[in-house]
mmCIF file of C-alpha atoms in Angstrom:
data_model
loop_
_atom_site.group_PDB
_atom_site.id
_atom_site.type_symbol
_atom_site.label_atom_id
_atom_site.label_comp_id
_atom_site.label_asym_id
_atom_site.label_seq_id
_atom_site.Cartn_x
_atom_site.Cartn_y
_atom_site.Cartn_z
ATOM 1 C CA UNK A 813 0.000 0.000 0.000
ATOM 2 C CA UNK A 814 1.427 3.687 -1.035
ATOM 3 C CA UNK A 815 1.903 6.253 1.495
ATOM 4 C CA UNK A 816 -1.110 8.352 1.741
ATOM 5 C CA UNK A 817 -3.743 5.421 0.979
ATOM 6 C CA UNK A 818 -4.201 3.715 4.310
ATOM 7 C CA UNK A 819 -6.918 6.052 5.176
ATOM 8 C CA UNK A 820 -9.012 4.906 1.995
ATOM 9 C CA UNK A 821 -12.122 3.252 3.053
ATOM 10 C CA UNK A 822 -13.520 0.442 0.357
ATOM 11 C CA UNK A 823 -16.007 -1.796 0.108
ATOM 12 C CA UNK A 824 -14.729 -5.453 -1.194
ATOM 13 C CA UNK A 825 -16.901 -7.246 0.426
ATOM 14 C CA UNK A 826 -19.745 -7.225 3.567
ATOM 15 C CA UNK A 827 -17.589 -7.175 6.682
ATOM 16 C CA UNK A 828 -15.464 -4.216 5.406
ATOM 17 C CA UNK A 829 -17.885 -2.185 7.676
ATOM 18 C CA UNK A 830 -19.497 -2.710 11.281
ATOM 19 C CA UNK A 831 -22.887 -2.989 12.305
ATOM 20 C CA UNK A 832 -22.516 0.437 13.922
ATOM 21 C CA UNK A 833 -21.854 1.880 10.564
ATOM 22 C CA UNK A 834 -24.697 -0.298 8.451
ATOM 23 C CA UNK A 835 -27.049 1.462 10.788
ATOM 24 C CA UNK A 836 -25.532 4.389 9.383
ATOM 25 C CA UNK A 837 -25.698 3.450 5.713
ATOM 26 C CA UNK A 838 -29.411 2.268 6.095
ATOM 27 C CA UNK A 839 -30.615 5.558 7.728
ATOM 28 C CA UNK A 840 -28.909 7.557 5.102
ATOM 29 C CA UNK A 841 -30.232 5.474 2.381
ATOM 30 C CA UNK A 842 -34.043 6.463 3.779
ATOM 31 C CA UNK A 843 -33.507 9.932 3.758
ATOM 32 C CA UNK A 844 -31.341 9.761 0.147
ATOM 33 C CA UNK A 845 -34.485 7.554 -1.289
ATOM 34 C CA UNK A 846 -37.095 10.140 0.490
ATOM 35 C CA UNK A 847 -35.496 12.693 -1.003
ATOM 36 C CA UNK A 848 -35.929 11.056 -4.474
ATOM 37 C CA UNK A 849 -38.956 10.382 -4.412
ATOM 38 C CA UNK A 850 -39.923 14.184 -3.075
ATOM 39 C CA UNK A 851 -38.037 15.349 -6.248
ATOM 40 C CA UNK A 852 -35.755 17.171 -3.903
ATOM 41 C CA UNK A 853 -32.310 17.860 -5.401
ATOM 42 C CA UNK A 854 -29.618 16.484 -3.634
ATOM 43 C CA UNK A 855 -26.024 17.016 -5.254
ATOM 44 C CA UNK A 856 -23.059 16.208 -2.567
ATOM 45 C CA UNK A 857 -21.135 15.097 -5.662
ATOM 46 C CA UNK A 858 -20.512 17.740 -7.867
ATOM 47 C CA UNK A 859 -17.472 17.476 -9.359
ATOM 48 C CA UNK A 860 -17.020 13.602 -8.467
ATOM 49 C CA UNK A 861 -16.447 11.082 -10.820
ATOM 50 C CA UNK A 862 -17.309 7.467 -10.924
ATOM 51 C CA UNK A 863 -15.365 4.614 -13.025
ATOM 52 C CA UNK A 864 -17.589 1.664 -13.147
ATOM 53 C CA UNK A 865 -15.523 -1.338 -14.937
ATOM 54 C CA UNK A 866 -17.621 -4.042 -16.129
ATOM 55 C CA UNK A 867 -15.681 -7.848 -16.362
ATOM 56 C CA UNK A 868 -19.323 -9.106 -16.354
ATOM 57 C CA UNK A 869 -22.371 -7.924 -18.036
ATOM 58 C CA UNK A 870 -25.036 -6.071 -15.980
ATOM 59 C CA UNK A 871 -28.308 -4.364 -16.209
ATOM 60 C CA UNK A 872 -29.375 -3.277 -12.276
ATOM 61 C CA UNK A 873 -25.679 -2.492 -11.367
ATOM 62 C CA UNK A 874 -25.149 -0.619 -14.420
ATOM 63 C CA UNK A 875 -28.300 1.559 -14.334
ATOM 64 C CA UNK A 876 -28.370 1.812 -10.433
ATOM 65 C CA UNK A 877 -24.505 3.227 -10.068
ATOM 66 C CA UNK A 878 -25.298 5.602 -13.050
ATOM 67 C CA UNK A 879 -28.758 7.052 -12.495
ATOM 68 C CA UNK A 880 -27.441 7.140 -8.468
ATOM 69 C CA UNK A 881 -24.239 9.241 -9.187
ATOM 70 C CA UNK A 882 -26.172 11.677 -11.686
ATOM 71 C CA UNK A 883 -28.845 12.067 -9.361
ATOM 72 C CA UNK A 884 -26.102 13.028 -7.015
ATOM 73 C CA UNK A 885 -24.433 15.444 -9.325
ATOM 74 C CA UNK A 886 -21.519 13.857 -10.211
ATOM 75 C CA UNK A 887 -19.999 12.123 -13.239
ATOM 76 C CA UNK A 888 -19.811 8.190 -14.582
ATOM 77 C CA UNK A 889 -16.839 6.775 -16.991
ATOM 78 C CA UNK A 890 -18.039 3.436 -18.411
ATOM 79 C CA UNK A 891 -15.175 0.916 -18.659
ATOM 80 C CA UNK A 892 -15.870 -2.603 -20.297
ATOM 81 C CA UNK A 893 -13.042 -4.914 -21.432
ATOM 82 C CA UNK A 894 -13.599 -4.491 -24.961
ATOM 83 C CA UNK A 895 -13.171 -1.045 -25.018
ATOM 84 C CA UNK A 896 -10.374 -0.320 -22.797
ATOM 85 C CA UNK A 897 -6.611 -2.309 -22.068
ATOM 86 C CA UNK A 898 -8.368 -4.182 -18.739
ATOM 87 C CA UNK A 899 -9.302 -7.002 -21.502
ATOM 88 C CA UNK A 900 -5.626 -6.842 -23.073
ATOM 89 C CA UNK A 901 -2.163 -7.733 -21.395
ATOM 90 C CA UNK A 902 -2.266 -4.426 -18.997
ATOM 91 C CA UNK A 903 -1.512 -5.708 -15.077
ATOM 92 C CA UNK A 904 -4.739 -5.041 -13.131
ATOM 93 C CA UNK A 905 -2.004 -3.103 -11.020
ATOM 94 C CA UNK A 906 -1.278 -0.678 -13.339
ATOM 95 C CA UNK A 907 -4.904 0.334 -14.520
ATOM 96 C CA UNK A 908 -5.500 0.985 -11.083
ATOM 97 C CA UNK A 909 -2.676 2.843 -10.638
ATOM 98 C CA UNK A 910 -3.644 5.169 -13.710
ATOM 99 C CA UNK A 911 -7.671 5.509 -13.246
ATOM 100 C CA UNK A 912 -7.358 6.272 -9.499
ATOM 101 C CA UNK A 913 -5.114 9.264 -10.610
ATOM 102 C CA UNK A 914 -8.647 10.464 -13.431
ATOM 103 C CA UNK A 915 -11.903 9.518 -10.650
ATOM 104 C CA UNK A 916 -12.995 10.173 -7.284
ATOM 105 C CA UNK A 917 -14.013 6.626 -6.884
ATOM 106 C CA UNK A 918 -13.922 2.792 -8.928
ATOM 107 C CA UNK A 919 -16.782 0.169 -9.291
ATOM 108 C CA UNK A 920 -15.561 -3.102 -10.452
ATOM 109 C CA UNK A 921 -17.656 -5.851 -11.644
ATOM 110 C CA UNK A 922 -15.760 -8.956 -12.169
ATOM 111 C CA UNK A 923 -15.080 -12.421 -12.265
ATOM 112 C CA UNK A 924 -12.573 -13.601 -9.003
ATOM 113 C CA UNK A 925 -11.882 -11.315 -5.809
ATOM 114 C CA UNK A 926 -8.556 -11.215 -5.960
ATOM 115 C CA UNK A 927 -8.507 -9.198 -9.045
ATOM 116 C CA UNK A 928 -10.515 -6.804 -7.285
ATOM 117 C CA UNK A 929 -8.237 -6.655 -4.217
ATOM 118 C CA UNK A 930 -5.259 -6.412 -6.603
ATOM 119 C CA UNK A 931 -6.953 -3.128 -8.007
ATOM 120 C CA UNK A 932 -7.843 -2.000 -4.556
ATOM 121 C CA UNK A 933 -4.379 -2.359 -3.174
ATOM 122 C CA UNK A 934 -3.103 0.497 -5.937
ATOM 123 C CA UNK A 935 -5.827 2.357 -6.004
ATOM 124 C CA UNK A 936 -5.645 6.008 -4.770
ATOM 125 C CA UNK A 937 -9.522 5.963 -4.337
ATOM 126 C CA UNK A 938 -12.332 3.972 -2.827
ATOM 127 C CA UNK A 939 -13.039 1.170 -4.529
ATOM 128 C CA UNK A 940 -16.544 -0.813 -4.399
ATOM 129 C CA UNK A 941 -17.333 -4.602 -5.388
ATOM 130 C CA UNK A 942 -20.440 -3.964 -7.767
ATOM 131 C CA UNK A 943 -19.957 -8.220 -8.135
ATOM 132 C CA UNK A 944 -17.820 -10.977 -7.723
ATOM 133 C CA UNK A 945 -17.486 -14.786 -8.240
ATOM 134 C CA UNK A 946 -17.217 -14.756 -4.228
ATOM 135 C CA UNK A 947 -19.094 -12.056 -2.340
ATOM 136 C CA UNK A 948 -22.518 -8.989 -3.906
ATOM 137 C CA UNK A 949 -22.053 -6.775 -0.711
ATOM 138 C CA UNK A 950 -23.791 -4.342 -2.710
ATOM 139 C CA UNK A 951 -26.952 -6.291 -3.284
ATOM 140 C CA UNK A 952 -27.378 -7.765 0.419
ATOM 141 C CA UNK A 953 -26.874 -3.993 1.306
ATOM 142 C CA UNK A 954 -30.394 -3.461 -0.566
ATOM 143 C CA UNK A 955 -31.990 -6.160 0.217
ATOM 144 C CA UNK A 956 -31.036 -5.815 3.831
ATOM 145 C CA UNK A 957 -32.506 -2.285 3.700
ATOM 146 C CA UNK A 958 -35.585 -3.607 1.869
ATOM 147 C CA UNK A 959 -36.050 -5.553 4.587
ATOM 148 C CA UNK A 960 -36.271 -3.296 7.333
ATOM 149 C CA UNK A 961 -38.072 -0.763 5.079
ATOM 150 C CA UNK A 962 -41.104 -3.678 5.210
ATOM 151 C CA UNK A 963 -40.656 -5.284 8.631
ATOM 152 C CA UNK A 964 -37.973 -3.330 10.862
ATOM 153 C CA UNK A 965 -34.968 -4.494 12.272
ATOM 154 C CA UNK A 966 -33.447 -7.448 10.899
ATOM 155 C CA UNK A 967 -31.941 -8.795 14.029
ATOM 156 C CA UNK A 968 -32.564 -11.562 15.770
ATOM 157 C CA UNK A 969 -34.609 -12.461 13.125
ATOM 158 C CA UNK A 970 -34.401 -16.023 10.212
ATOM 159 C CA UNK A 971 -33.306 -15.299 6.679
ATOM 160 C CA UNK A 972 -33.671 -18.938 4.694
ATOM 161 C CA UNK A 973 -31.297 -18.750 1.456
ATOM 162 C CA UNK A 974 -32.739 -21.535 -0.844
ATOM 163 C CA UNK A 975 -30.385 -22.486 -4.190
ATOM 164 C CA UNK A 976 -26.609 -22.385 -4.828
ATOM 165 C CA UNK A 977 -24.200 -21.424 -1.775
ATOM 166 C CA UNK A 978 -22.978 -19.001 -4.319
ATOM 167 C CA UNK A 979 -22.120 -15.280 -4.268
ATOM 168 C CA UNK A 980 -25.282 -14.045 -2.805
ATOM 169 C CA UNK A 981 -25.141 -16.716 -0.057
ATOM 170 C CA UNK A 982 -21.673 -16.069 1.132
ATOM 171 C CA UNK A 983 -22.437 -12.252 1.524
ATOM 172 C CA UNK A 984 -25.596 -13.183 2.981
ATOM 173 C CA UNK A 985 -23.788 -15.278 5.771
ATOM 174 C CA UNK A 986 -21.364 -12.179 6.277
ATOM 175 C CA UNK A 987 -24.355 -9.911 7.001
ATOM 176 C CA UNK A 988 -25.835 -12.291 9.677
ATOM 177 C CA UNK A 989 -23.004 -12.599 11.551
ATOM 178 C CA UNK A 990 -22.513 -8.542 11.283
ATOM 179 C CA UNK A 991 -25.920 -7.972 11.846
ATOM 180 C CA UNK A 992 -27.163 -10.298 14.592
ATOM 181 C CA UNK A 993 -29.784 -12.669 12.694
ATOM 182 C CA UNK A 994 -29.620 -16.422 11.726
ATOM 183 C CA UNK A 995 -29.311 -17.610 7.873
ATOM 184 C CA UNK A 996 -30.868 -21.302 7.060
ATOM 185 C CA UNK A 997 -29.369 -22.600 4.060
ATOM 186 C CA UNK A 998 -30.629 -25.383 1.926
ATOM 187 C CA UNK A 999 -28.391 -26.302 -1.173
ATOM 188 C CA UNK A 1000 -27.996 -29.558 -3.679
ATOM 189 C CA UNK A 1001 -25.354 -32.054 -2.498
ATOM 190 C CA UNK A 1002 -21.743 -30.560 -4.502
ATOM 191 C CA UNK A 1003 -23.204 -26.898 -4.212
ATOM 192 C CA UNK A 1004 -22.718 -26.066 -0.511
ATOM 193 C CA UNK A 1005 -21.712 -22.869 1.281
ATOM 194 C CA UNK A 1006 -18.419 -22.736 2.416
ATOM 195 C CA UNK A 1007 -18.602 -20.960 5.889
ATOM 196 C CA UNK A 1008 -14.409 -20.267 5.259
ATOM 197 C CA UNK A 1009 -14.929 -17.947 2.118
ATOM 198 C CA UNK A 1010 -17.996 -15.841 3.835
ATOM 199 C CA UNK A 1011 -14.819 -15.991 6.769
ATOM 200 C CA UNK A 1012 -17.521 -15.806 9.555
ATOM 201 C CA UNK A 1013 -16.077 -15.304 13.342
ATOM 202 C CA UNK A 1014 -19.759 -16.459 14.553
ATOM 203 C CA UNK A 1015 -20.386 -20.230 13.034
ATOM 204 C CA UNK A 1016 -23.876 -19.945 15.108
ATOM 205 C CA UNK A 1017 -25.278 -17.597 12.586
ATOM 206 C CA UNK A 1018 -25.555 -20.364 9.877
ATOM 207 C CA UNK A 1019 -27.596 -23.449 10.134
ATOM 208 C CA UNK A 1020 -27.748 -25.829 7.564
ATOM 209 C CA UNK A 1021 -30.803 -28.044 5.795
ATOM 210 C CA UNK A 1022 -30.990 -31.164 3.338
ATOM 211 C CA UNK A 1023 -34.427 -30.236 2.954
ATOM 212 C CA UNK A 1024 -35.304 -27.094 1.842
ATOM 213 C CA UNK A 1025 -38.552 -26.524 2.846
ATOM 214 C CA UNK A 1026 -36.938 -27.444 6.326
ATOM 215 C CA UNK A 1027 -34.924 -24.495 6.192
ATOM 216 C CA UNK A 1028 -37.624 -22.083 5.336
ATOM 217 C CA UNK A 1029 -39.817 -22.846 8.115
ATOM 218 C CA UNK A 1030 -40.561 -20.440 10.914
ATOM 219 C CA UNK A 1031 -38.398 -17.789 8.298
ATOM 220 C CA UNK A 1032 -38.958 -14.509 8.234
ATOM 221 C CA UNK A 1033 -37.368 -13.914 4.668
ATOM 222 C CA UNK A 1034 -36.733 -16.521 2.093
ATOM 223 C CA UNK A 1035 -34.705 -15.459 -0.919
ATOM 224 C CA UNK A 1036 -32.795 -17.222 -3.523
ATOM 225 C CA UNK A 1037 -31.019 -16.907 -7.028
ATOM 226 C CA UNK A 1038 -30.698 -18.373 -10.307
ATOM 227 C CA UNK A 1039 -29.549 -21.680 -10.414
ATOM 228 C CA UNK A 1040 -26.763 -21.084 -12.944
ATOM 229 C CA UNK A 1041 -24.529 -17.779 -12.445
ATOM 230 C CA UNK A 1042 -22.156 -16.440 -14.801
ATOM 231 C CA UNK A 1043 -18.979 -17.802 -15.116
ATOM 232 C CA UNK A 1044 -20.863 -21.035 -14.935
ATOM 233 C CA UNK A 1045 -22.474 -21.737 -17.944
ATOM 234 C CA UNK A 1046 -21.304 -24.718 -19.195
ATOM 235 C CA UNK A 1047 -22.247 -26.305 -15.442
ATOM 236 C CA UNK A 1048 -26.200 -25.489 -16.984
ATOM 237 C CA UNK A 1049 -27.799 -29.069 -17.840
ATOM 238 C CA UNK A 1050 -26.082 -30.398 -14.660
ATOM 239 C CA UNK A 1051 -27.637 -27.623 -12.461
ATOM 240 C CA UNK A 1052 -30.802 -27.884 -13.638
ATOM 241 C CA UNK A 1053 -31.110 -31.540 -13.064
ATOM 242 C CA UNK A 1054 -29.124 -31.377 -9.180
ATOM 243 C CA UNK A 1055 -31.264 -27.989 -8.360
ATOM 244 C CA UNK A 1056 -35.019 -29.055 -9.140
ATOM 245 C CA UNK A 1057 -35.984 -29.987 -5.668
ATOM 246 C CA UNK A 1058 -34.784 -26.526 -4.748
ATOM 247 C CA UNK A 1059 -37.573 -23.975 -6.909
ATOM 248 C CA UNK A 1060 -39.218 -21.436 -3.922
ATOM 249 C CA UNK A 1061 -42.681 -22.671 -4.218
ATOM 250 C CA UNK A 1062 -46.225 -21.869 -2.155
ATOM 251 C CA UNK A 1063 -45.349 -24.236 0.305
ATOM 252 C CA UNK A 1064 -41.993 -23.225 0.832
ATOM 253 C CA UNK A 1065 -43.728 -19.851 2.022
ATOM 254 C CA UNK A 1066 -45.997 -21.162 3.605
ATOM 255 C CA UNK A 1067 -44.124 -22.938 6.206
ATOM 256 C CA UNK A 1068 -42.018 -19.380 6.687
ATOM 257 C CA UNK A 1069 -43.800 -16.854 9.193
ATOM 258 C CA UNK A 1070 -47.402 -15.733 7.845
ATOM 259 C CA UNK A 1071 -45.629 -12.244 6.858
ATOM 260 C CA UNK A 1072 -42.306 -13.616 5.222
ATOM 261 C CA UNK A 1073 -40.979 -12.081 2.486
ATOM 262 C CA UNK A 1074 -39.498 -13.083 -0.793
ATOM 263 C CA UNK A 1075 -37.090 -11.953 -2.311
ATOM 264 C CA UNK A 1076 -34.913 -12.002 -5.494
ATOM 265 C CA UNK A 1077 -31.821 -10.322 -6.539
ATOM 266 C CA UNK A 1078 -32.632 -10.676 -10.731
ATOM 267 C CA UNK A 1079 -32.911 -11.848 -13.145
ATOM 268 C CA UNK A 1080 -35.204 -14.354 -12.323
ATOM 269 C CA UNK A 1081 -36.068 -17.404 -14.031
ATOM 270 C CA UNK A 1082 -40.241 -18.287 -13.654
ATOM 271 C CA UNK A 1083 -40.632 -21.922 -12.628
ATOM 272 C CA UNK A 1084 -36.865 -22.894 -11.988
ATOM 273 C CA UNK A 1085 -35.667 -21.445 -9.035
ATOM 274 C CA UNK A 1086 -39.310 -19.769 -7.734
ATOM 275 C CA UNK A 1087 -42.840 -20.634 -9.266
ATOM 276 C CA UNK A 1088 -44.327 -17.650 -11.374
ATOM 277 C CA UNK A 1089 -46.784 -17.662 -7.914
ATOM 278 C CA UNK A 1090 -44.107 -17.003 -5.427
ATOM 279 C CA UNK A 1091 -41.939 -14.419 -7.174
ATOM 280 C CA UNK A 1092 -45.528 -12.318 -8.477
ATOM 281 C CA UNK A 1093 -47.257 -12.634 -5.660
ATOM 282 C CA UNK A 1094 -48.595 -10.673 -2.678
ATOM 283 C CA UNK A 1095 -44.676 -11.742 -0.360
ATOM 284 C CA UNK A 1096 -42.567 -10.782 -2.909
ATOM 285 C CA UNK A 1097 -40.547 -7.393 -3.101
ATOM 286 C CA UNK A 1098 -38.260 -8.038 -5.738
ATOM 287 C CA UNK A 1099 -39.150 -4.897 -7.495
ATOM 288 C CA UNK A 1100 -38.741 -2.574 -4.028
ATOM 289 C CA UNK A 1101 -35.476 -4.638 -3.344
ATOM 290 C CA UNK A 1102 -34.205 -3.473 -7.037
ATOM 291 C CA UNK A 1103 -35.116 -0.141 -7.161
ATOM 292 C CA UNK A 1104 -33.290 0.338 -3.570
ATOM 293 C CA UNK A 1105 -30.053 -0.846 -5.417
ATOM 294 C CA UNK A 1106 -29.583 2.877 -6.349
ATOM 295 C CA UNK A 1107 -30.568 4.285 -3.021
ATOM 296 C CA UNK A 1108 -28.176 1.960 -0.629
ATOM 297 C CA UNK A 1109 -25.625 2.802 -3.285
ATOM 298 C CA UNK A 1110 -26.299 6.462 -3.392
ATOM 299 C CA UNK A 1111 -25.575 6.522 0.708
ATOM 300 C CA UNK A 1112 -22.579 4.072 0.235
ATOM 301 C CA UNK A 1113 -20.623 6.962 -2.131
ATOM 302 C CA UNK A 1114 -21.862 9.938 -0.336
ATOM 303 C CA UNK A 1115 -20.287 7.878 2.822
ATOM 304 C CA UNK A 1116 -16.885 6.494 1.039
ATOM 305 C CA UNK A 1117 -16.446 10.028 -0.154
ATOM 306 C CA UNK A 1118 -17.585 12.707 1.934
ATOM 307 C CA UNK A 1119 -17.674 10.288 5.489
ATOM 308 C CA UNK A 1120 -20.695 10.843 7.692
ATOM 309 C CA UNK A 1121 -23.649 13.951 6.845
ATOM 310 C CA UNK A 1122 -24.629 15.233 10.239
#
């Protein structure tokens, strides 16, 4: 690390920040989204400038970094492989070296961690994980705040995660031992979670099912994924074969709490990993869980940035 950068704050993965501060980021995010929705101008970012760099495609991280840092007055650089050297022989080192010295701030969305931690280790700015193969901090940030936008506090409370110990579930693990609630997991023999990745210093947090309507019962959120992330396409036909016990169906909710929720970070596939009923229906807040992609994000920048407003 370079003199001057230790006091950089980034965001690689869930447990770069403490409870203490998520109940920061969450308040923030309800007055940011208020605001929004009031058609109140809010610009703490004039003169900012985001680089988002995109390893994988995207639609909601794309759109919700953009229209967020806009909103917020600043500026967004689009970087994909194809049109810059990130796709060529350049050393992930040395791109970060040169973009931190042109932006305020660096979304990556890419395919393993360490690349991400490379560029964050010779980066002058903050750097946030818009994706990984390993950990979505961003997307458990929204649906965390979803969450308590519908039902309050999230502690103490069951989230059941219901697919492929993937991404999502790793981050969601992270966030319950951060945040004080209990994560069921139910996964297809070969697909577990692996509690060392998530790096977890309470192993209570996590129990784990064979039988996934097991792990939804008495939950207070169920949530899942596609079967088949990227970077794992050719993996398809087996997937669908070891995953078809594991679809989010009515009676999967209905053996959560009367008032679970379900939710869905997108795309979603109808009648593979949740019925058409489920993900449509009167428990789900997939499309509240999207939208508040922009708004957690808007709070995480104004707080990498600027540090704490009031």
């Amino acid at each position: 690390m370079k003199p001057g950068m230790s006091l950089i704050k980034h965001y690689l993965q869930f447990k770069d920040l403490r409870a203490e501060e998520y109940a920061y980021l969450f308040a923030r995010a309800a007055t940011i989204k208020q605001r929004f929705k009031n058609y109140e101008k809010y610009t703490p970012l004039v003169d900012r400038t985001l680089a988002m760099i995109f390893e994988k495609a995207s639609t909601r991280t794309r759109v919700s970094f953009e229209a967020g840092m806009y909103q917020m007055g600043g500026s967004v650089v689009n970087l994909t492989t194809g049109d810059s050297q990130l796709g060529r022989a350049e050393p992930v080192e040395d791109s970060a070296r040169v973009i931190s010295r042109m932006v305020d701030m660096v979304m990556i969305r890419t395919y393993e961690q360490s690349k991400l931690e490379a560029f964050a280790a010779n980066s002058r700015v903050p750097v946030i994980n818009g994706l990984t193969n390993e950990y979505h901090p961003c997307q458990i940030l929204a649906d965390v705040f979803t969450f308590i936008e519908h039902r309050g506090s999230i502690q103490g409370k069951v989230v059941a995660w219901v697919g492929d110990g993937n991404n999502m579930a790793n981050t969601w693990l992270q966030a319950a031992d951060i945040l004080g609630f209990t994560l069921h997991v139910s996964t297809p023999s070969g697909y577990e979670i692996d509690a060392a990745v998530a790096g977890v210093s309470n192993k209570n947090c996590l129990k784990i099912f064979k039988n996934p309507l097991d792990a939804c019962r008495g939950a207070h959120l169920v949530t899942t994924d596609v079967w088949t992330s990227m970077g794992y396409e050719a993996e398809n036909e087996a997937r669908m074969k070891a995953f078809a016990d594991w679809c989010v169906d009515a009676e999967m909710m209905a053996a959560a709490q009367p008032d679970a929720l379900f939710m869905h970070c997108l795309p979603a596939h109808r009648g593979e990993e949740v019925t058409a009923e489920v993900i449509d229906g009167p428990q789900s807040v997939v499309w509240d869980e999207a939208e508040n992609r922009m708004h957690v994000q808007k709070a995480l920048m104004e707080y990498l940035l600027i540090g704490r407003i009031g």
